[in-house]
């Protein structure tokens, strides 16, 4: 029955002990804390236990009043208040003409969830797709395009077909024919000098990739704004100049580099052939985001393999004074790393679902399996075709997202359709069904819940009502914690526990037809509201009927 059990008294005691204090031990310190707590309608009672634990029991009236206020004023009033106003989330970011692998899918799901949490917290978020749309491979792709389609109008999506296949074939050409290789190298130079014909071919290739990527984003309902690597090209020379003027750039084996304390390889920002690289682009992008876009928090979502790259870029930016030296103040940059998705054989999943099409297949399968279960349960006779499709999609895609998000992002996880779509245990299927059941309790009561919110009152007398209420009231700080540590799994855990608290409440407290019906219906509605917000923050579409 306690909200807070604080061990501050013990901590304080260890600080003042032996320093001429009037207190005789942690117990009296606890007593003093208790006596000096300002009177508050929040607190029902307070006591000191054991060696100095200060236990505070929250007032059930205060709890009930706050939950009801949320029901009336909306869950937005429970949004965390952050110090930051504008953020960039750099996520998904696949590479043109290359595979959009499962790693990019993870980045898409995790990044979208973080962006949603920030947006909910009233932060303006720039959702950036930093696609790899620049580099030497374009010379080869462009040359191959010219060779296959001498007449540029013929080079459309259907003719080119699968872009990865196109990439593979042009790479073969590049590796086996020296004359082609020579032309491809020339093509890079001509592209970089802005020759229209080359620029058009490049844009054409990017457009085809973009259409493929968009299919995945559309399915997942993820919003992204593309500003690819090429966007930052014009800014690179100026940024390198600025860093050079600050004396950060040194010469090393013909390349220009920045040395980072504690790392034995330097960050190369101009290659020995004078060309720019991934790091030059990231420095320019960081500069742009801070200075042009005025973002205060810049978050990058990629696999852990890129950790060192980002550590080095951030260290360079700190040396340049772009970022605060101390990570607890803004402007700051954070790398959100994640582990691998493994197949049931324990190896990387990327061998089986490595391409764009396969990613789409993965989502299709999740949806089809959910649909089959719904049909098995006779829903095709009960519902319209549209309802069936929408529910299958919400459950299937939701399951795929939740299965990814529920793990601490740094751990590798094993992909399994059976586990992902299990309707028992910690899965989206279970949680979506739980939500739909709560909605059906409210519906079946025949009461107008909007009316009850205004006229009824919430009371938390039963221990299980109180426990559920207390968990609901933790919502805001849980979201804040998830954001502080950039860990969506914290929200999953909260959501799963919420469904457990609800189950306990529902098995021990009769709702419909009881004397407490109004209050308990309100508690059901509050639970459903918070669950829906959690689904929303995880990018999952809720279902209301099952
Ligand atoms: N395109 C990169 C990749 O596929 C990810 C880009 C991440 N963002 C960034 N600003 N470097 O690995």
JSON list of N, CA and C in Angstrom, two decimals, residues 226-269:
[
{"chain": "A", "resi": 226, "resn": "UNK", "atom": "N", "xyz": [13.05, 12.19, -45.68]},
{"chain": "A", "resi": 226, "resn": "UNK", "atom": "CA", "xyz": [14.37, 11.86, -46.20]},
{"chain": "A", "resi": 226, "resn": "UNK", "atom": "C", "xyz": [15.25, 13.10, -46.35]},
{"chain": "A", "resi": 227, "resn": "UNK", "atom": "N", "xyz": [16.40, 13.05, -45.73]},
{"chain": "A", "resi": 227, "resn": "UNK", "atom": "CA", "xyz": [17.50, 13.97, -46.04]},
{"chain": "A", "resi": 227, "resn": "UNK", "atom": "C", "xyz": [18.70, 13.05, -46.08]},
{"chain": "A", "resi": 228, "resn": "UNK", "atom": "N", "xyz": [19.01, 12.60, -47.26]},
{"chain": "A", "resi": 228, "resn": "UNK", "atom": "CA", "xyz": [20.07, 11.61, -47.42]},
{"chain": "A", "resi": 228, "resn": "UNK", "atom": "C", "xyz": [21.46, 12.21, -47.30]},
{"chain": "A", "resi": 229, "resn": "UNK", "atom": "N", "xyz": [22.45, 11.33, -47.37]},
{"chain": "A", "resi": 229, "resn": "UNK", "atom": "CA", "xyz": [23.84, 11.79, -47.26]},
{"chain": "A", "resi": 229, "resn": "UNK", "atom": "C", "xyz": [24.14, 12.91, -48.26]},
{"chain": "A", "resi": 230, "resn": "UNK", "atom": "N", "xyz": [23.60, 12.78, -49.48]},
{"chain": "A", "resi": 230, "resn": "UNK", "atom": "CA", "xyz": [23.93, 13.76, -50.53]},
{"chain": "A", "resi": 230, "resn": "UNK", "atom": "C", "xyz": [23.53, 15.18, -50.14]},
{"chain": "A", "resi": 231, "resn": "UNK", "atom": "N", "xyz": [22.49, 15.28, -49.31]},
{"chain": "A", "resi": 231, "resn": "UNK", "atom": "CA", "xyz": [22.00, 16.59, -48.90]},
{"chain": "A", "resi": 231, "resn": "UNK", "atom": "C", "xyz": [23.10, 17.42, -48.22]},
{"chain": "A", "resi": 232, "resn": "UNK", "atom": "N", "xyz": [23.98, 16.73, -47.51]},
{"chain": "A", "resi": 232, "resn": "UNK", "atom": "CA", "xyz": [24.97, 17.44, -46.69]},
{"chain": "A", "resi": 232, "resn": "UNK", "atom": "C", "xyz": [26.27, 17.75, -47.44]},
{"chain": "A", "resi": 233, "resn": "UNK", "atom": "N", "xyz": [26.39, 17.24, -48.68]},
{"chain": "A", "resi": 233, "resn": "UNK", "atom": "CA", "xyz": [27.63, 17.48, -49.45]},
{"chain": "A", "resi": 233, "resn": "UNK", "atom": "C", "xyz": [28.08, 18.92, -49.49]},
{"chain": "A", "resi": 234, "resn": "UNK", "atom": "N", "xyz": [27.15, 19.85, -49.79]},
{"chain": "A", "resi": 234, "resn": "UNK", "atom": "CA", "xyz": [27.60, 21.24, -49.92]},
{"chain": "A", "resi": 234, "resn": "UNK", "atom": "C", "xyz": [28.15, 21.81, -48.61]},
{"chain": "A", "resi": 235, "resn": "UNK", "atom": "N", "xyz": [27.80, 21.20, -47.50]},
{"chain": "A", "resi": 235, "resn": "UNK", "atom": "CA", "xyz": [28.23, 21.75, -46.20]},
{"chain": "A", "resi": 235, "resn": "UNK", "atom": "C", "xyz": [29.58, 21.21, -45.73]},
{"chain": "A", "resi": 236, "resn": "UNK", "atom": "N", "xyz": [30.02, 20.11, -46.35]},
{"chain": "A", "resi": 236, "resn": "UNK", "atom": "CA", "xyz": [31.24, 19.46, -45.84]},
{"chain": "A", "resi": 236, "resn": "UNK", "atom": "C", "xyz": [32.48, 20.37, -45.86]},
{"chain": "A", "resi": 237, "resn": "UNK", "atom": "N", "xyz": [32.79, 21.01, -47.00]},
{"chain": "A", "resi": 237, "resn": "UNK", "atom": "CA", "xyz": [34.03, 21.81, -47.01]},
{"chain": "A", "resi": 237, "resn": "UNK", "atom": "C", "xyz": [34.04, 22.89, -45.93]},
{"chain": "A", "resi": 238, "resn": "UNK", "atom": "N", "xyz": [32.95, 23.58, -45.75]},
{"chain": "A", "resi": 238, "resn": "UNK", "atom": "CA", "xyz": [32.87, 24.64, -44.75]},
{"chain": "A", "resi": 238, "resn": "UNK", "atom": "C", "xyz": [33.07, 24.10, -43.34]},
{"chain": "A", "resi": 239, "resn": "UNK", "atom": "N", "xyz": [32.47, 22.95, -43.09]},
{"chain": "A", "resi": 239, "resn": "UNK", "atom": "CA", "xyz": [32.58, 22.36, -41.75]},
{"chain": "A", "resi": 239, "resn": "UNK", "atom": "C", "xyz": [34.02, 21.92, -41.48]},
{"chain": "A", "resi": 240, "resn": "UNK", "atom": "N", "xyz": [34.65, 21.34, -42.50]},
{"chain": "A", "resi": 240, "resn": "UNK", "atom": "CA", "xyz": [36.04, 20.90, -42.31]},
{"chain": "A", "resi": 240, "resn": "UNK", "atom": "C", "xyz": [36.95, 22.11, -42.11]},
{"chain": "A", "resi": 241, "resn": "UNK", "atom": "N", "xyz": [36.64, 23.18, -42.82]},
{"chain": "A", "resi": 241, "resn": "UNK", "atom": "CA", "xyz": [37.37, 24.44, -42.65]},
{"chain": "A", "resi": 241, "resn": "UNK", "atom": "C", "xyz": [37.29, 24.94, -41.22]},
{"chain": "A", "resi": 242, "resn": "UNK", "atom": "N", "xyz": [36.07, 24.95, -40.73]},
{"chain": "A", "resi": 242, "resn": "UNK", "atom": "CA", "xyz": [35.84, 25.43, -39.37]},
{"chain": "A", "resi": 242, "resn": "UNK", "atom": "C", "xyz": [36.64, 24.59, -38.36]},
{"chain": "A", "resi": 243, "resn": "UNK", "atom": "N", "xyz": [36.59, 23.27, -38.55]},
{"chain": "A", "resi": 243, "resn": "UNK", "atom": "CA", "xyz": [37.31, 22.38, -37.63]},
{"chain": "A", "resi": 243, "resn": "UNK", "atom": "C", "xyz": [38.83, 22.58, -37.75]},
{"chain": "A", "resi": 244, "resn": "UNK", "atom": "N", "xyz": [39.28, 22.84, -38.99]},
{"chain": "A", "resi": 244, "resn": "UNK", "atom": "CA", "xyz": [40.71, 23.06, -39.21]},
{"chain": "A", "resi": 244, "resn": "UNK", "atom": "C", "xyz": [41.16, 24.35, -38.53]},
{"chain": "A", "resi": 245, "resn": "UNK", "atom": "N", "xyz": [40.34, 25.39, -38.65]},
{"chain": "A", "resi": 245, "resn": "UNK", "atom": "CA", "xyz": [40.68, 26.68, -38.03]},
{"chain": "A", "resi": 245, "resn": "UNK", "atom": "C", "xyz": [40.80, 26.53, -36.53]},
{"chain": "A", "resi": 246, "resn": "UNK", "atom": "N", "xyz": [40.03, 25.62, -35.96]},
{"chain": "A", "resi": 246, "resn": "UNK", "atom": "CA", "xyz": [40.10, 25.40, -34.52]},
{"chain": "A", "resi": 246, "resn": "UNK", "atom": "C", "xyz": [41.31, 24.54, -34.15]},
{"chain": "A", "resi": 247, "resn": "UNK", "atom": "N", "xyz": [42.05, 24.10, -35.17]},
{"chain": "A", "resi": 247, "resn": "UNK", "atom": "CA", "xyz": [43.24, 23.31, -34.92]},
{"chain": "A", "resi": 247, "resn": "UNK", "atom": "C", "xyz": [42.97, 21.85, -34.58]},
{"chain": "A", "resi": 248, "resn": "UNK", "atom": "N", "xyz": [41.79, 21.36, -34.95]},
{"chain": "A", "resi": 248, "resn": "UNK", "atom": "CA", "xyz": [41.45, 19.98, -34.60]},
{"chain": "A", "resi": 248, "resn": "UNK", "atom": "C", "xyz": [41.89, 18.98, -35.65]},
{"chain": "A", "resi": 249, "resn": "UNK", "atom": "N", "xyz": [42.13, 19.47, -36.88]},
{"chain": "A", "resi": 249, "resn": "UNK", "atom": "CA", "xyz": [42.41, 18.56, -37.99]},
{"chain": "A", "resi": 249, "resn": "UNK", "atom": "C", "xyz": [43.91, 18.41, -38.21]},
{"chain": "A", "resi": 250, "resn": "UNK", "atom": "N", "xyz": [44.36, 17.16, -38.31]},
{"chain": "A", "resi": 250, "resn": "UNK", "atom": "CA", "xyz": [45.78, 16.90, -38.52]},
{"chain": "A", "resi": 250, "resn": "UNK", "atom": "C", "xyz": [45.96, 16.05, -39.77]},
{"chain": "A", "resi": 251, "resn": "UNK", "atom": "N", "xyz": [47.21, 16.04, -40.23]},
{"chain": "A", "resi": 251, "resn": "UNK", "atom": "CA", "xyz": [47.58, 15.27, -41.41]},
{"chain": "A", "resi": 251, "resn": "UNK", "atom": "C", "xyz": [48.04, 13.89, -40.93]},
{"chain": "A", "resi": 252, "resn": "UNK", "atom": "N", "xyz": [47.56, 12.82, -41.56]},
{"chain": "A", "resi": 252, "resn": "UNK", "atom": "CA", "xyz": [48.06, 11.50, -41.18]},
{"chain": "A", "resi": 252, "resn": "UNK", "atom": "C", "xyz": [48.03, 10.59, -42.39]},
{"chain": "A", "resi": 253, "resn": "UNK", "atom": "N", "xyz": [49.20, 10.17, -42.84]},
{"chain": "A", "resi": 253, "resn": "UNK", "atom": "CA", "xyz": [49.35, 9.30, -44.02]},
{"chain": "A", "resi": 253, "resn": "UNK", "atom": "C", "xyz": [48.55, 9.81, -45.21]},
{"chain": "A", "resi": 254, "resn": "UNK", "atom": "N", "xyz": [48.67, 11.10, -45.45]},
{"chain": "A", "resi": 254, "resn": "UNK", "atom": "CA", "xyz": [48.01, 11.69, -46.61]},
{"chain": "A", "resi": 254, "resn": "UNK", "atom": "C", "xyz": [46.55, 12.03, -46.39]},
{"chain": "A", "resi": 255, "resn": "UNK", "atom": "N", "xyz": [45.97, 11.54, -45.30]},
{"chain": "A", "resi": 255, "resn": "UNK", "atom": "CA", "xyz": [44.56, 11.83, -45.03]},
{"chain": "A", "resi": 255, "resn": "UNK", "atom": "C", "xyz": [44.48, 12.97, -44.01]},
{"chain": "A", "resi": 256, "resn": "UNK", "atom": "N", "xyz": [43.29, 13.55, -43.91]},
{"chain": "A", "resi": 256, "resn": "UNK", "atom": "CA", "xyz": [43.11, 14.56, -42.85]},
{"chain": "A", "resi": 256, "resn": "UNK", "atom": "C", "xyz": [42.21, 13.94, -41.79]},
{"chain": "A", "resi": 257, "resn": "UNK", "atom": "N", "xyz": [42.69, 14.04, -40.57]},
{"chain": "A", "resi": 257, "resn": "UNK", "atom": "CA", "xyz": [42.03, 13.28, -39.50]},
{"chain": "A", "resi": 257, "resn": "UNK", "atom": "C", "xyz": [41.86, 14.11, -38.23]},
{"chain": "A", "resi": 258, "resn": "UNK", "atom": "N", "xyz": [40.99, 13.61, -37.35]},
{"chain": "A", "resi": 258, "resn": "UNK", "atom": "CA", "xyz": [40.86, 14.21, -36.02]},
{"chain": "A", "resi": 258, "resn": "UNK", "atom": "C", "xyz": [41.22, 13.11, -35.02]},
{"chain": "A", "resi": 259, "resn": "UNK", "atom": "N", "xyz": [42.15, 13.40, -34.13]},
{"chain": "A", "resi": 259, "resn": "UNK", "atom": "CA", "xyz": [42.50, 12.42, -33.10]},
{"chain": "A", "resi": 259, "resn": "UNK", "atom": "C", "xyz": [41.54, 12.55, -31.92]},
{"chain": "A", "resi": 260, "resn": "UNK", "atom": "N", "xyz": [41.14, 11.41, -31.41]},
{"chain": "A", "resi": 260, "resn": "UNK", "atom": "CA", "xyz": [40.18, 11.40, -30.31]},
{"chain": "A", "resi": 260, "resn": "UNK", "atom": "C", "xyz": [40.86, 10.77, -29.10]},
{"chain": "A", "resi": 261, "resn": "UNK", "atom": "N", "xyz": [40.75, 11.43, -27.98]},
{"chain": "A", "resi": 261, "resn": "UNK", "atom": "CA", "xyz": [41.39, 10.91, -26.77]},
{"chain": "A", "resi": 261, "resn": "UNK", "atom": "C", "xyz": [40.85, 9.52, -26.44]},
{"chain": "A", "resi": 262, "resn": "UNK", "atom": "N", "xyz": [41.75, 8.62, -26.13]},
{"chain": "A", "resi": 262, "resn": "UNK", "atom": "CA", "xyz": [41.33, 7.29, -25.71]},
{"chain": "A", "resi": 262, "resn": "UNK", "atom": "C", "xyz": [41.04, 6.32, -26.84]},
{"chain": "A", "resi": 263, "resn": "UNK", "atom": "N", "xyz": [41.14, 6.78, -28.09]},
{"chain": "A", "resi": 263, "resn": "UNK", "atom": "CA", "xyz": [40.91, 5.88, -29.22]},
{"chain": "A", "resi": 263, "resn": "UNK", "atom": "C", "xyz": [42.19, 5.87, -30.06]},
{"chain": "A", "resi": 264, "resn": "UNK", "atom": "N", "xyz": [42.71, 4.68, -30.37]},
{"chain": "A", "resi": 264, "resn": "UNK", "atom": "CA", "xyz": [44.01, 4.71, -31.05]},
{"chain": "A", "resi": 264, "resn": "UNK", "atom": "C", "xyz": [43.96, 4.92, -32.56]},
{"chain": "A", "resi": 265, "resn": "UNK", "atom": "N", "xyz": [42.77, 4.76, -33.17]},
{"chain": "A", "resi": 265, "resn": "UNK", "atom": "CA", "xyz": [42.69, 5.14, -34.58]},
{"chain": "A", "resi": 265, "resn": "UNK", "atom": "C", "xyz": [42.04, 6.52, -34.68]},
{"chain": "A", "resi": 266, "resn": "UNK", "atom": "N", "xyz": [42.51, 7.35, -35.60]},
{"chain": "A", "resi": 266, "resn": "UNK", "atom": "CA", "xyz": [41.89, 8.68, -35.70]},
{"chain": "A", "resi": 266, "resn": "UNK", "atom": "C", "xyz": [40.61, 8.63, -36.54]},
{"chain": "A", "resi": 267, "resn": "UNK", "atom": "N", "xyz": [39.82, 9.68, -36.46]},
{"chain": "A", "resi": 267, "resn": "UNK", "atom": "CA", "xyz": [38.61, 9.80, -37.27]},
{"chain": "A", "resi": 267, "resn": "UNK", "atom": "C", "xyz": [39.03, 10.44, -38.60]},
{"chain": "A", "resi": 268, "resn": "UNK", "atom": "N", "xyz": [38.94, 9.68, -39.68]},
{"chain": "A", "resi": 268, "resn": "UNK", "atom": "CA", "xyz": [39.34, 10.22, -40.99]},
{"chain": "A", "resi": 268, "resn": "UNK", "atom": "C", "xyz": [38.21, 11.07, -41.54]},
{"chain": "A", "resi": 269, "resn": "UNK", "atom": "N", "xyz": [38.50, 12.32, -41.87]},
{"chain": "A", "resi": 269, "resn": "UNK", "atom": "CA", "xyz": [37.43, 13.16, -42.42]},
{"chain": "A", "resi": 269, "resn": "UNK", "atom": "C", "xyz": [37.66, 13.58, -43.87]}
]
